[in-house]
Amino acid sequence: KAGVTQTPRYLIKTRGQQVTLSCSPISGHRSVSWYQQTPGQGLQFLFEYFSETQRNKGNFPGRFSGRQFSNSRSEMNVSTLELGDSALYLCASATDQTGRLTEAFFGQGTRLTVV
Amino acid sequence: LAKTTQPISMDSYEGQEVNITCSHNNIATNDYITWYQQFPSQGPRFIIQGYKTKVTNEVASLFIPADRKSSTLSLPRVSLSDTAVYYCLVDPGGYQKVTFGTGTKLQVIP
C-alpha cells in the first residue's frame, strides 16, 4: 500500500513568487491536512480538507490557500512568497471523518526555501 | 485549545525504559491525547493515542491520570533507532485544529 506522496521534495523560490505543492493521500483516505514546520515555530496546522471541502483552518494569512480534488489529492498554494515562508511543508492523510488525527499518516514533506 | 508542555530534550542509554511526560492543563472533555515520533527530514509518525487510564500497543504505553492534565509516554527498552523528536498533542476532533507541542528530542546513547 503506497504511502502519502508529496511533490516536489525540494523547492527553491524567489521572494514574491508563488508556489504550488502537491499531496497524494493514501488510497481510500478522504481527509488531508497541511502543516508548516520551522525550527522556531515548530509544527503548525494550516488547513484540513475532507471530501473537497475545507473543514478546518489554522491562523495563517490568506496568502496560504489549498484545495482538494475529487480523487482526494490536495494542493497547497502560497502566493507572494516571503523569506519567512521557508519551511518544511507536510501533509497528512486519514480516513477519519470526524477531523481527528486518530491515525494520520504523514508524507515526507516538501522543503521550500525562499531566497 | 489546550496547550501542551513537554521537556525540550532527554538522553537515555540503550536498553533502558524512557518516560516522557506532557502537561496539558486545559484539556477539554472531548480531547484525545496523541503522541507522534519524527525523524529528521521525515513526517511525524503516529505512535499511540488515549483518552484516559492506560493504553498499550506494540511500541509504547500511554499513561493518563484521572484528571487528564498530563500524560506519560513510555518507551520500553529503547534502541539507537528510537532517537527522534516525540510530540504530544491534544486532539479536539470535530471542526477544530490540533495543536502540536514543542516536542521532546530524545537522544539514545549506546
PDB file of C-alpha atoms in Angstrom:
ATOM      1  CA  LYS A   1       0.000   0.000   0.000  1.00  0.00           C
ATOM      2  CA  ALA A   2       1.547   3.270  -1.117  1.00  0.00           C
ATOM      3  CA  GLY A   3       2.076   5.951   1.487  1.00  0.00           C
ATOM      4  CA  VAL A   4       1.402   9.661   1.341  1.00  0.00           C
ATOM      5  CA  THR A   5       3.281  11.216  -1.559  1.00  0.00           C
ATOM      6  CA  GLN A   6       4.336  14.837  -1.602  1.00  0.00           C
ATOM      7  CA  THR A   7       5.846  16.549  -4.602  1.00  0.00           C
ATOM      8  CA  PRO A   8       8.224  18.111  -5.125  1.00  0.00           C
ATOM      9  CA  ARG A   9      10.559  17.125  -2.268  1.00  0.00           C
ATOM     10  CA  TYR A  10      12.653  20.261  -2.549  1.00  0.00           C
ATOM     11  CA  LEU A  11      11.898  23.669  -3.977  1.00  0.00           C
ATOM     12  CA  ILE A  12      13.731  26.967  -4.190  1.00  0.00           C
ATOM     13  CA  LYS A  13      11.725  30.081  -4.981  1.00  0.00           C
ATOM     14  CA  THR A  14      12.359  33.796  -5.062  1.00  0.00           C
ATOM     15  CA  ARG A  15      10.616  36.291  -2.812  1.00  0.00           C
ATOM     16  CA  GLY A  16       7.363  37.490  -4.382  1.00  0.00           C
ATOM     17  CA  GLN A  17       6.794  34.363  -6.438  1.00  0.00           C
ATOM     18  CA  GLN A  18       4.055  31.858  -5.837  1.00  0.00           C
ATOM     19  CA  VAL A  19       4.332  28.115  -5.330  1.00  0.00           C
ATOM     20  CA  THR A  20       2.060  25.088  -5.528  1.00  0.00           C
ATOM     21  CA  LEU A  21       2.721  21.950  -3.526  1.00  0.00           C
ATOM     22  CA  SER A  22       1.003  18.631  -4.139  1.00  0.00           C
ATOM     23  CA  CYS A  23      -0.089  15.834  -1.844  1.00  0.00           C
ATOM     24  CA  SER A  24      -1.457  12.447  -2.852  1.00  0.00           C
ATOM     25  CA  PRO A  25      -3.060  10.691   0.120  1.00  0.00           C
ATOM     26  CA  ILE A  26      -3.197   7.007   0.818  1.00  0.00           C
ATOM     27  CA  SER A  27      -5.818   5.295  -1.312  1.00  0.00           C
ATOM     28  CA  GLY A  28      -9.198   5.459   0.394  1.00  0.00           C
ATOM     29  CA  HIS A  29      -8.263   8.362   2.663  1.00  0.00           C
ATOM     30  CA  ARG A  30     -10.518  11.378   2.260  1.00  0.00           C
ATOM     31  CA  SER A  31      -9.000  13.711   4.852  1.00  0.00           C
ATOM     32  CA  VAL A  32      -5.887  15.694   4.000  1.00  0.00           C
ATOM     33  CA  SER A  33      -4.240  18.138   6.389  1.00  0.00           C
ATOM     34  CA  TRP A  34      -1.389  20.533   5.762  1.00  0.00           C
ATOM     35  CA  TYR A  35       1.254  21.712   8.216  1.00  0.00           C
ATOM     36  CA  GLN A  36       4.176  24.098   8.237  1.00  0.00           C
ATOM     37  CA  GLN A  37       7.232  23.133  10.246  1.00  0.00           C
ATOM     38  CA  THR A  38      10.014  25.584  11.103  1.00  0.00           C
ATOM     39  CA  PRO A  39      12.764  25.426  13.741  1.00  0.00           C
ATOM     40  CA  GLY A  40      11.381  28.468  15.505  1.00  0.00           C
ATOM     41  CA  GLN A  41       7.636  27.826  15.433  1.00  0.00           C
ATOM     42  CA  GLY A  42       7.543  24.063  15.398  1.00  0.00           C
ATOM     43  CA  LEU A  43       4.776  22.276  13.568  1.00  0.00           C
ATOM     44  CA  GLN A  44       1.759  24.465  12.846  1.00  0.00           C
ATOM     45  CA  PHE A  45      -1.570  23.467  11.358  1.00  0.00           C
ATOM     46  CA  LEU A  46      -2.508  25.184   8.095  1.00  0.00           C
ATOM     47  CA  PHE A  47      -5.792  23.646   6.992  1.00  0.00           C
ATOM     48  CA  GLU A  48      -7.648  20.385   6.545  1.00  0.00           C
ATOM     49  CA  TYR A  49      -9.812  19.138   3.705  1.00  0.00           C
ATOM     50  CA  PHE A  50     -12.363  16.371   3.670  1.00  0.00           C
ATOM     51  CA  SER A  51     -14.254  15.356   0.543  1.00  0.00           C
ATOM     52  CA  GLU A  52     -13.186  18.513  -1.313  1.00  0.00           C
ATOM     53  CA  THR A  53     -14.347  20.827   1.497  1.00  0.00           C
ATOM     54  CA  GLN A  54     -12.114  22.813   3.817  1.00  0.00           C
ATOM     55  CA  ARG A  55     -13.210  21.802   7.319  1.00  0.00           C
ATOM     56  CA  ASN A  56     -10.554  23.416   9.489  1.00  0.00           C
ATOM     57  CA  LYS A  57      -8.217  26.354   9.061  1.00  0.00           C
ATOM     58  CA  GLY A  58      -5.258  27.498  11.104  1.00  0.00           C
ATOM     59  CA  ASN A  59      -4.043  31.017  11.767  1.00  0.00           C
ATOM     60  CA  PHE A  60      -2.188  31.729   8.575  1.00  0.00           C
ATOM     61  CA  PRO A  61      -2.622  34.704   6.219  1.00  0.00           C
ATOM     62  CA  GLY A  62      -4.733  34.476   3.100  1.00  0.00           C
ATOM     63  CA  ARG A  63      -1.602  34.009   1.003  1.00  0.00           C
ATOM     64  CA  PHE A  64      -1.833  30.373   2.035  1.00  0.00           C
ATOM     65  CA  SER A  65      -4.621  28.514   0.304  1.00  0.00           C
ATOM     66  CA  GLY A  66      -5.459  24.991  -0.660  1.00  0.00           C
ATOM     67  CA  ARG A  67      -7.883  22.768  -2.415  1.00  0.00           C
ATOM     68  CA  GLN A  68      -8.797  19.131  -2.705  1.00  0.00           C
ATOM     69  CA  PHE A  69      -9.830  17.292  -5.815  1.00  0.00           C
ATOM     70  CA  SER A  70     -12.446  14.586  -6.254  1.00  0.00           C
ATOM     71  CA  ASN A  71      -9.741  11.909  -6.089  1.00  0.00           C
ATOM     72  CA  SER A  72      -8.694  13.316  -2.670  1.00  0.00           C
ATOM     73  CA  ARG A  73      -5.410  14.673  -3.965  1.00  0.00           C
ATOM     74  CA  SER A  74      -4.704  18.064  -2.490  1.00  0.00           C
ATOM     75  CA  GLU A  75      -2.694  21.103  -3.450  1.00  0.00           C
ATOM     76  CA  MET A  76      -1.437  23.948  -1.344  1.00  0.00           C
ATOM     77  CA  ASN A  77      -0.609  27.332  -2.811  1.00  0.00           C
ATOM     78  CA  VAL A  78       1.418  30.141  -1.322  1.00  0.00           C
ATOM     79  CA  SER A  79       1.352  33.466  -3.134  1.00  0.00           C
ATOM     80  CA  THR A  80       3.714  36.410  -2.792  1.00  0.00           C
ATOM     81  CA  LEU A  81       6.361  34.346  -1.056  1.00  0.00           C
ATOM     82  CA  GLU A  82       8.259  35.828   1.870  1.00  0.00           C
ATOM     83  CA  LEU A  83      11.572  34.728   3.348  1.00  0.00           C
ATOM     84  CA  GLY A  84       9.707  33.553   6.441  1.00  0.00           C
ATOM     85  CA  ASP A  85       7.775  31.042   4.364  1.00  0.00           C
ATOM     86  CA  SER A  86      10.888  28.881   4.137  1.00  0.00           C
ATOM     87  CA  ALA A  87       9.890  25.688   5.895  1.00  0.00           C
ATOM     88  CA  LEU A  88       9.116  22.014   5.638  1.00  0.00           C
ATOM     89  CA  TYR A  89       5.529  21.642   4.467  1.00  0.00           C
ATOM     90  CA  LEU A  90       3.908  18.403   5.490  1.00  0.00           C
ATOM     91  CA  CYS A  91       0.631  16.859   4.528  1.00  0.00           C
ATOM     92  CA  ALA A  92      -1.153  14.056   6.321  1.00  0.00           C
ATOM     93  CA  SER A  93      -3.981  11.817   5.223  1.00  0.00           C
ATOM     94  CA  ALA A  94      -6.509   9.963   7.309  1.00  0.00           C
ATOM     95  CA  THR A  95      -9.720   8.024   6.938  1.00  0.00           C
ATOM     96  CA  ASP A  96     -11.323   9.678   9.948  1.00  0.00           C
ATOM     97  CA  GLN A  97     -14.485  11.536   9.112  1.00  0.00           C
ATOM     98  CA  THR A  98     -14.531  13.455  12.381  1.00  0.00           C
ATOM     99  CA  GLY A  99     -11.441  15.542  11.668  1.00  0.00           C
ATOM    100  CA  ARG A 100      -9.489  13.881  14.453  1.00  0.00           C
ATOM    101  CA  LEU A 101      -5.894  12.904  13.741  1.00  0.00           C
ATOM    102  CA  THR A 102      -6.532   9.437  15.076  1.00  0.00           C
ATOM    103  CA  GLU A 103      -4.026   7.736  12.891  1.00  0.00           C
ATOM    104  CA  ALA A 104      -2.885  10.284  10.371  1.00  0.00           C
ATOM    105  CA  PHE A 105      -0.135   9.257   8.020  1.00  0.00           C
ATOM    106  CA  PHE A 106       2.284  11.987   7.089  1.00  0.00           C
ATOM    107  CA  GLY A 107       4.216  12.403   3.899  1.00  0.00           C
ATOM    108  CA  GLN A 108       7.946  13.144   3.855  1.00  0.00           C
ATOM    109  CA  GLY A 109       7.272  16.805   3.196  1.00  0.00           C
ATOM    110  CA  THR A 110       8.323  19.461   0.733  1.00  0.00           C
ATOM    111  CA  ARG A 111      11.299  21.561   1.764  1.00  0.00           C
ATOM    112  CA  LEU A 112      10.637  25.084   0.495  1.00  0.00           C
ATOM    113  CA  THR A 113      13.428  27.624   0.508  1.00  0.00           C
ATOM    114  CA  VAL A 114      12.633  31.232  -0.333  1.00  0.00           C
ATOM    115  CA  VAL A 115      15.598  33.375  -1.374  1.00  0.00           C
TER     116      VAL A 115
ATOM    117  CA  LEU B   1      -7.484  24.919  22.691  1.00  0.00           C
ATOM    118  CA  ALA B   2      -5.333  23.039  25.179  1.00  0.00           C
ATOM    119  CA  LYS B   3      -1.654  23.903  25.109  1.00  0.00           C
ATOM    120  CA  THR B   4       0.917  21.208  25.776  1.00  0.00           C
ATOM    121  CA  THR B   5       4.250  21.439  27.572  1.00  0.00           C
ATOM    122  CA  GLN B   6       6.936  18.784  27.412  1.00  0.00           C
ATOM    123  CA  PRO B   7      10.696  18.666  28.091  1.00  0.00           C
ATOM    124  CA  ILE B   8      12.835  20.010  25.278  1.00  0.00           C
ATOM    125  CA  SER B   9      15.285  17.127  25.362  1.00  0.00           C
ATOM    126  CA  MET B  10      16.127  13.868  27.098  1.00  0.00           C
ATOM    127  CA  ASP B  11      19.029  11.434  26.998  1.00  0.00           C
ATOM    128  CA  SER B  12      18.789   7.727  27.671  1.00  0.00           C
ATOM    129  CA  TYR B  13      21.059   4.708  27.437  1.00  0.00           C
ATOM    130  CA  GLU B  14      20.199   1.886  25.106  1.00  0.00           C
ATOM    131  CA  GLY B  15      18.042  -0.788  26.707  1.00  0.00           C
ATOM    132  CA  GLN B  16      16.504   1.492  29.286  1.00  0.00           C
ATOM    133  CA  GLU B  17      12.852   2.448  29.625  1.00  0.00           C
ATOM    134  CA  VAL B  18      12.124   6.066  28.740  1.00  0.00           C
ATOM    135  CA  ASN B  19       9.215   8.068  30.106  1.00  0.00           C
ATOM    136  CA  ILE B  20       8.294  11.391  28.516  1.00  0.00           C
ATOM    137  CA  THR B  21       5.703  13.465  30.314  1.00  0.00           C
ATOM    138  CA  CYS B  22       3.455  16.026  28.692  1.00  0.00           C
ATOM    139  CA  SER B  23       1.408  18.621  30.537  1.00  0.00           C
ATOM    140  CA  HIS B  24      -1.969  19.729  29.176  1.00  0.00           C
ATOM    141  CA  ASN B  25      -3.694  21.596  31.976  1.00  0.00           C
ATOM    142  CA  ASN B  26      -6.533  22.972  29.875  1.00  0.00           C
ATOM    143  CA  ILE B  27      -7.581  19.724  28.264  1.00  0.00           C
ATOM    144  CA  ALA B  28     -11.273  19.573  27.421  1.00  0.00           C
ATOM    145  CA  THR B  29     -13.724  16.734  27.826  1.00  0.00           C
ATOM    146  CA  ASN B  30     -13.675  15.733  24.160  1.00  0.00           C
ATOM    147  CA  ASP B  31      -9.903  15.941  23.705  1.00  0.00           C
ATOM    148  CA  TYR B  32      -7.800  12.895  22.990  1.00  0.00           C
ATOM    149  CA  ILE B  33      -4.067  12.702  23.694  1.00  0.00           C
ATOM    150  CA  THR B  34      -1.885  11.560  20.838  1.00  0.00           C
ATOM    151  CA  TRP B  35       1.852  11.046  20.501  1.00  0.00           C
ATOM    152  CA  TYR B  36       3.896  11.196  17.325  1.00  0.00           C
ATOM    153  CA  GLN B  37       7.526  10.383  16.525  1.00  0.00           C
ATOM    154  CA  GLN B  38       9.551  12.310  13.958  1.00  0.00           C
ATOM    155  CA  PHE B  39      12.933  11.566  12.430  1.00  0.00           C
ATOM    156  CA  PRO B  40      14.935  14.262  10.618  1.00  0.00           C
ATOM    157  CA  SER B  41      13.606  15.130   7.159  1.00  0.00           C
ATOM    158  CA  GLN B  42      10.585  12.889   7.596  1.00  0.00           C
ATOM    159  CA  GLY B  43       6.984  13.465   8.523  1.00  0.00           C
ATOM    160  CA  PRO B  44       5.720  12.594  12.008  1.00  0.00           C
ATOM    161  CA  ARG B  45       4.624   9.005  12.608  1.00  0.00           C
ATOM    162  CA  PHE B  46       1.688   8.093  14.868  1.00  0.00           C
ATOM    163  CA  ILE B  47       2.716   6.190  17.980  1.00  0.00           C
ATOM    164  CA  ILE B  48      -0.250   5.955  20.316  1.00  0.00           C
ATOM    165  CA  GLN B  49      -3.466   7.661  21.350  1.00  0.00           C
ATOM    166  CA  GLY B  50      -5.524   7.576  24.507  1.00  0.00           C
ATOM    167  CA  TYR B  51      -8.343   9.230  26.410  1.00  0.00           C
ATOM    168  CA  LYS B  52      -7.830   8.051  29.990  1.00  0.00           C
ATOM    169  CA  THR B  53      -6.069   5.413  32.134  1.00  0.00           C
ATOM    170  CA  LYS B  54      -3.589   3.268  30.231  1.00  0.00           C
ATOM    171  CA  VAL B  55      -3.192   2.312  26.610  1.00  0.00           C
ATOM    172  CA  THR B  56      -0.579  -0.092  25.293  1.00  0.00           C
ATOM    173  CA  ASN B  57       0.411  -1.148  21.813  1.00  0.00           C
ATOM    174  CA  GLU B  58       3.367  -2.959  20.322  1.00  0.00           C
ATOM    175  CA  VAL B  59       5.716   0.025  20.549  1.00  0.00           C
ATOM    176  CA  ALA B  60       4.675   2.099  23.573  1.00  0.00           C
ATOM    177  CA  SER B  61       2.406   2.644  26.539  1.00  0.00           C
ATOM    178  CA  LEU B  62       0.478   5.776  27.390  1.00  0.00           C
ATOM    179  CA  PHE B  63      -0.458   6.594  30.955  1.00  0.00           C
ATOM    180  CA  ILE B  64      -3.135   9.200  31.640  1.00  0.00           C
ATOM    181  CA  PRO B  65      -4.153  10.049  35.221  1.00  0.00           C
ATOM    182  CA  ALA B  66      -7.745  10.569  36.225  1.00  0.00           C
ATOM    183  CA  ASP B  67      -7.600  14.372  35.953  1.00  0.00           C
ATOM    184  CA  ARG B  68      -6.117  14.056  32.419  1.00  0.00           C
ATOM    185  CA  LYS B  69      -3.976  17.155  32.937  1.00  0.00           C
ATOM    186  CA  SER B  70      -0.861  15.249  31.965  1.00  0.00           C
ATOM    187  CA  SER B  71       0.169  12.111  30.147  1.00  0.00           C
ATOM    188  CA  THR B  72       3.282   9.967  30.031  1.00  0.00           C
ATOM    189  CA  LEU B  73       4.605   8.157  27.007  1.00  0.00           C
ATOM    190  CA  SER B  74       6.614   5.102  27.985  1.00  0.00           C
ATOM    191  CA  LEU B  75       9.070   3.505  25.554  1.00  0.00           C
ATOM    192  CA  PRO B  76      10.364   0.129  26.793  1.00  0.00           C
ATOM    193  CA  ARG B  77      13.994  -0.794  26.190  1.00  0.00           C
ATOM    194  CA  VAL B  78      14.918   1.954  23.757  1.00  0.00           C
ATOM    195  CA  SER B  79      17.402   1.393  20.968  1.00  0.00           C
ATOM    196  CA  LEU B  80      19.531   3.804  18.960  1.00  0.00           C
ATOM    197  CA  SER B  81      16.822   3.888  16.285  1.00  0.00           C
ATOM    198  CA  ASP B  82      14.444   5.482  18.789  1.00  0.00           C
ATOM    199  CA  THR B  83      16.485   8.685  18.649  1.00  0.00           C
ATOM    200  CA  ALA B  84      13.918  11.166  17.374  1.00  0.00           C
ATOM    201  CA  VAL B  85      11.640  14.033  18.360  1.00  0.00           C
ATOM    202  CA  TYR B  86       8.470  12.999  20.173  1.00  0.00           C
ATOM    203  CA  TYR B  87       5.397  15.206  20.004  1.00  0.00           C
ATOM    204  CA  CYS B  88       2.498  15.223  22.390  1.00  0.00           C
ATOM    205  CA  LEU B  89      -0.679  16.722  21.034  1.00  0.00           C
ATOM    206  CA  VAL B  90      -4.192  17.275  22.230  1.00  0.00           C
ATOM    207  CA  ASP B  91      -6.703  16.422  19.558  1.00  0.00           C
ATOM    208  CA  PRO B  92     -10.124  18.031  19.948  1.00  0.00           C
ATOM    209  CA  GLY B  93     -11.546  16.499  16.789  1.00  0.00           C
ATOM    210  CA  GLY B  94     -14.589  17.893  15.095  1.00  0.00           C
ATOM    211  CA  TYR B  95     -14.186  21.253  13.405  1.00  0.00           C
ATOM    212  CA  GLN B  96     -11.191  22.413  15.439  1.00  0.00           C
ATOM    213  CA  LYS B  97      -7.491  22.349  14.700  1.00  0.00           C
ATOM    214  CA  VAL B  98      -4.986  20.260  16.598  1.00  0.00           C
ATOM    215  CA  THR B  99      -2.042  21.826  18.394  1.00  0.00           C
ATOM    216  CA  PHE B 100       1.384  20.201  18.314  1.00  0.00           C
ATOM    217  CA  GLY B 101       3.648  20.824  21.289  1.00  0.00           C
ATOM    218  CA  THR B 102       7.303  21.805  21.013  1.00  0.00           C
ATOM    219  CA  GLY B 103       8.404  18.223  21.007  1.00  0.00           C
ATOM    220  CA  THR B 104      10.965  16.330  23.077  1.00  0.00           C
ATOM    221  CA  LYS B 105      14.240  15.441  21.397  1.00  0.00           C
ATOM    222  CA  LEU B 106      15.215  12.014  22.671  1.00  0.00           C
ATOM    223  CA  GLN B 107      18.839  11.009  22.253  1.00  0.00           C
ATOM    224  CA  VAL B 108      19.599   7.343  22.860  1.00  0.00           C
ATOM    225  CA  ILE B 109      23.196   6.723  23.844  1.00  0.00           C
ATOM    226  CA  PRO B 110      24.979   3.433  23.212  1.00  0.00           C
TER     227      PRO B 110
END
